[in-house]
């Protein structure tokens, strides 16, 4: 599935579930989801004493963070596929 397909799929989900919200709310949601990832790393590594072994919780939180990022991109009319290509060429 290409990034544009991800963005379309997320947009349809947001519409179907009436989850529209503001850009500031989307940014806060993304930050909260990244915080959840950080908590997973700290917990699963014993605060850095052992190597990270991605768990099901890690995968779920990563999915939540990805969803939040796609929502933010959609709210601000950013084509993630295009900006990823731009980032890779820097």
JSON list of C-alpha atoms in Angstrom, two decimals:
[
{"chain": "A", "resi": 1, "resn": "UNK", "atom": "CA", "xyz": [0.00, 0.00, 0.00]},
{"chain": "A", "resi": 2, "resn": "UNK", "atom": "CA", "xyz": [1.50, 3.34, -0.99]},
{"chain": "A", "resi": 3, "resn": "UNK", "atom": "CA", "xyz": [1.51, 6.36, 1.28]},
{"chain": "A", "resi": 4, "resn": "UNK", "atom": "CA", "xyz": [-1.26, 7.99, -0.72]},
{"chain": "A", "resi": 5, "resn": "UNK", "atom": "CA", "xyz": [-3.38, 4.88, -0.15]},
{"chain": "A", "resi": 6, "resn": "UNK", "atom": "CA", "xyz": [-2.64, 5.09, 3.58]},
{"chain": "A", "resi": 7, "resn": "UNK", "atom": "CA", "xyz": [-3.72, 8.71, 3.59]},
{"chain": "A", "resi": 8, "resn": "UNK", "atom": "CA", "xyz": [-6.93, 7.92, 1.71]},
{"chain": "A", "resi": 9, "resn": "UNK", "atom": "CA", "xyz": [-7.73, 4.98, 4.01]},
{"chain": "A", "resi": 10, "resn": "UNK", "atom": "CA", "xyz": [-7.16, 7.08, 7.14]},
{"chain": "A", "resi": 11, "resn": "UNK", "atom": "CA", "xyz": [-9.25, 9.95, 5.73]},
{"chain": "A", "resi": 12, "resn": "UNK", "atom": "CA", "xyz": [-12.13, 7.57, 5.07]},
{"chain": "A", "resi": 13, "resn": "UNK", "atom": "CA", "xyz": [-11.86, 6.17, 8.60]},
{"chain": "A", "resi": 14, "resn": "UNK", "atom": "CA", "xyz": [-11.87, 9.66, 10.11]},
{"chain": "A", "resi": 15, "resn": "UNK", "atom": "CA", "xyz": [-14.98, 10.59, 8.12]},
{"chain": "A", "resi": 16, "resn": "UNK", "atom": "CA", "xyz": [-16.79, 7.33, 8.90]},
{"chain": "A", "resi": 17, "resn": "UNK", "atom": "CA", "xyz": [-16.17, 7.68, 12.64]},
{"chain": "A", "resi": 18, "resn": "UNK", "atom": "CA", "xyz": [-16.65, 11.46, 12.79]},
{"chain": "A", "resi": 19, "resn": "UNK", "atom": "CA", "xyz": [-13.18, 12.03, 14.22]},
{"chain": "A", "resi": 20, "resn": "UNK", "atom": "CA", "xyz": [-12.39, 15.39, 12.64]},
{"chain": "A", "resi": 21, "resn": "UNK", "atom": "CA", "xyz": [-10.42, 17.72, 14.87]},
{"chain": "A", "resi": 22, "resn": "UNK", "atom": "CA", "xyz": [-8.04, 20.66, 14.69]},
{"chain": "A", "resi": 23, "resn": "UNK", "atom": "CA", "xyz": [-4.37, 20.69, 13.69]},
{"chain": "A", "resi": 24, "resn": "UNK", "atom": "CA", "xyz": [-3.24, 21.54, 17.26]},
{"chain": "A", "resi": 25, "resn": "UNK", "atom": "CA", "xyz": [-5.20, 18.54, 18.54]},
{"chain": "A", "resi": 26, "resn": "UNK", "atom": "CA", "xyz": [-3.57, 16.33, 15.91]},
{"chain": "A", "resi": 27, "resn": "UNK", "atom": "CA", "xyz": [-0.11, 17.53, 16.94]},
{"chain": "A", "resi": 28, "resn": "UNK", "atom": "CA", "xyz": [-0.86, 16.84, 20.59]},
{"chain": "A", "resi": 29, "resn": "UNK", "atom": "CA", "xyz": [-2.14, 13.38, 19.69]},
{"chain": "A", "resi": 30, "resn": "UNK", "atom": "CA", "xyz": [1.05, 12.62, 17.75]},
{"chain": "A", "resi": 31, "resn": "UNK", "atom": "CA", "xyz": [3.22, 13.79, 20.64]},
{"chain": "A", "resi": 32, "resn": "UNK", "atom": "CA", "xyz": [1.20, 11.65, 23.06]},
{"chain": "A", "resi": 33, "resn": "UNK", "atom": "CA", "xyz": [1.62, 8.61, 20.83]},
{"chain": "A", "resi": 34, "resn": "UNK", "atom": "CA", "xyz": [5.39, 9.15, 20.53]},
{"chain": "A", "resi": 35, "resn": "UNK", "atom": "CA", "xyz": [5.46, 9.44, 24.33]},
{"chain": "A", "resi": 36, "resn": "UNK", "atom": "CA", "xyz": [3.77, 6.02, 24.50]},
{"chain": "A", "resi": 37, "resn": "UNK", "atom": "CA", "xyz": [6.55, 4.64, 22.29]},
{"chain": "A", "resi": 38, "resn": "UNK", "atom": "CA", "xyz": [9.16, 6.09, 24.63]},
{"chain": "A", "resi": 39, "resn": "UNK", "atom": "CA", "xyz": [7.43, 4.50, 27.62]},
{"chain": "A", "resi": 40, "resn": "UNK", "atom": "CA", "xyz": [7.44, 1.14, 25.83]},
{"chain": "A", "resi": 41, "resn": "UNK", "atom": "CA", "xyz": [11.19, 1.44, 25.19]},
{"chain": "A", "resi": 42, "resn": "UNK", "atom": "CA", "xyz": [11.91, 2.36, 28.80]},
{"chain": "A", "resi": 43, "resn": "UNK", "atom": "CA", "xyz": [9.76, -0.43, 30.18]},
{"chain": "A", "resi": 44, "resn": "UNK", "atom": "CA", "xyz": [10.93, -3.15, 27.80]},
{"chain": "A", "resi": 45, "resn": "UNK", "atom": "CA", "xyz": [14.62, -2.31, 28.15]},
{"chain": "A", "resi": 46, "resn": "UNK", "atom": "CA", "xyz": [14.68, -1.78, 31.91]},
{"chain": "A", "resi": 47, "resn": "UNK", "atom": "CA", "xyz": [15.53, 1.87, 31.32]},
{"chain": "A", "resi": 48, "resn": "UNK", "atom": "CA", "xyz": [18.24, 1.00, 28.82]},
{"chain": "A", "resi": 49, "resn": "UNK", "atom": "CA", "xyz": [19.81, -1.95, 30.63]},
{"chain": "A", "resi": 50, "resn": "UNK", "atom": "CA", "xyz": [18.81, -4.45, 27.93]},
{"chain": "A", "resi": 51, "resn": "UNK", "atom": "CA", "xyz": [18.27, -4.42, 24.18]},
{"chain": "A", "resi": 52, "resn": "UNK", "atom": "CA", "xyz": [14.88, -3.48, 22.81]},
{"chain": "A", "resi": 53, "resn": "UNK", "atom": "CA", "xyz": [12.84, -6.46, 21.74]},
{"chain": "A", "resi": 54, "resn": "UNK", "atom": "CA", "xyz": [9.74, -5.10, 20.02]},
{"chain": "A", "resi": 55, "resn": "UNK", "atom": "CA", "xyz": [6.64, -6.50, 21.68]},
{"chain": "A", "resi": 56, "resn": "UNK", "atom": "CA", "xyz": [3.02, -6.50, 20.60]},
{"chain": "A", "resi": 57, "resn": "UNK", "atom": "CA", "xyz": [2.54, -3.33, 22.68]},
{"chain": "A", "resi": 58, "resn": "UNK", "atom": "CA", "xyz": [5.43, -1.70, 20.78]},
{"chain": "A", "resi": 59, "resn": "UNK", "atom": "CA", "xyz": [3.81, -2.61, 17.45]},
{"chain": "A", "resi": 60, "resn": "UNK", "atom": "CA", "xyz": [0.43, -1.27, 18.60]},
{"chain": "A", "resi": 61, "resn": "UNK", "atom": "CA", "xyz": [1.92, 2.02, 19.79]},
{"chain": "A", "resi": 62, "resn": "UNK", "atom": "CA", "xyz": [3.94, 2.38, 16.59]},
{"chain": "A", "resi": 63, "resn": "UNK", "atom": "CA", "xyz": [0.71, 1.87, 14.64]},
{"chain": "A", "resi": 64, "resn": "UNK", "atom": "CA", "xyz": [-1.02, 4.51, 16.76]},
{"chain": "A", "resi": 65, "resn": "UNK", "atom": "CA", "xyz": [1.83, 6.97, 16.15]},
{"chain": "A", "resi": 66, "resn": "UNK", "atom": "CA", "xyz": [1.72, 6.28, 12.41]},
{"chain": "A", "resi": 67, "resn": "UNK", "atom": "CA", "xyz": [-2.04, 6.83, 12.38]},
{"chain": "A", "resi": 68, "resn": "UNK", "atom": "CA", "xyz": [-1.60, 10.13, 14.26]},
{"chain": "A", "resi": 69, "resn": "UNK", "atom": "CA", "xyz": [1.08, 11.26, 11.79]},
{"chain": "A", "resi": 70, "resn": "UNK", "atom": "CA", "xyz": [-1.10, 10.42, 8.79]},
{"chain": "A", "resi": 71, "resn": "UNK", "atom": "CA", "xyz": [-4.01, 12.30, 10.38]},
{"chain": "A", "resi": 72, "resn": "UNK", "atom": "CA", "xyz": [-1.79, 15.33, 10.87]},
{"chain": "A", "resi": 73, "resn": "UNK", "atom": "CA", "xyz": [-0.57, 15.17, 7.28]},
{"chain": "A", "resi": 74, "resn": "UNK", "atom": "CA", "xyz": [-4.14, 14.91, 6.04]},
{"chain": "A", "resi": 75, "resn": "UNK", "atom": "CA", "xyz": [-5.26, 17.85, 8.18]},
{"chain": "A", "resi": 76, "resn": "UNK", "atom": "CA", "xyz": [-2.50, 20.02, 6.72]},
{"chain": "A", "resi": 77, "resn": "UNK", "atom": "CA", "xyz": [-2.81, 18.78, 3.12]},
{"chain": "A", "resi": 78, "resn": "UNK", "atom": "CA", "xyz": [0.66, 17.24, 3.06]},
{"chain": "A", "resi": 79, "resn": "UNK", "atom": "CA", "xyz": [1.33, 14.39, 0.64]},
{"chain": "A", "resi": 80, "resn": "UNK", "atom": "CA", "xyz": [3.48, 12.04, 2.74]},
{"chain": "A", "resi": 81, "resn": "UNK", "atom": "CA", "xyz": [4.76, 10.19, -0.29]},
{"chain": "A", "resi": 82, "resn": "UNK", "atom": "CA", "xyz": [6.02, 13.43, -1.83]},
{"chain": "A", "resi": 83, "resn": "UNK", "atom": "CA", "xyz": [7.63, 14.78, 1.35]},
{"chain": "A", "resi": 84, "resn": "UNK", "atom": "CA", "xyz": [9.32, 11.44, 2.04]},
{"chain": "A", "resi": 85, "resn": "UNK", "atom": "CA", "xyz": [10.89, 11.55, -1.41]},
{"chain": "A", "resi": 86, "resn": "UNK", "atom": "CA", "xyz": [12.01, 15.11, -0.74]},
{"chain": "A", "resi": 87, "resn": "UNK", "atom": "CA", "xyz": [13.53, 14.09, 2.59]},
{"chain": "A", "resi": 88, "resn": "UNK", "atom": "CA", "xyz": [15.38, 11.18, 1.00]},
{"chain": "A", "resi": 89, "resn": "UNK", "atom": "CA", "xyz": [16.94, 13.43, -1.63]},
{"chain": "A", "resi": 90, "resn": "UNK", "atom": "CA", "xyz": [18.33, 15.92, 0.93]}
]
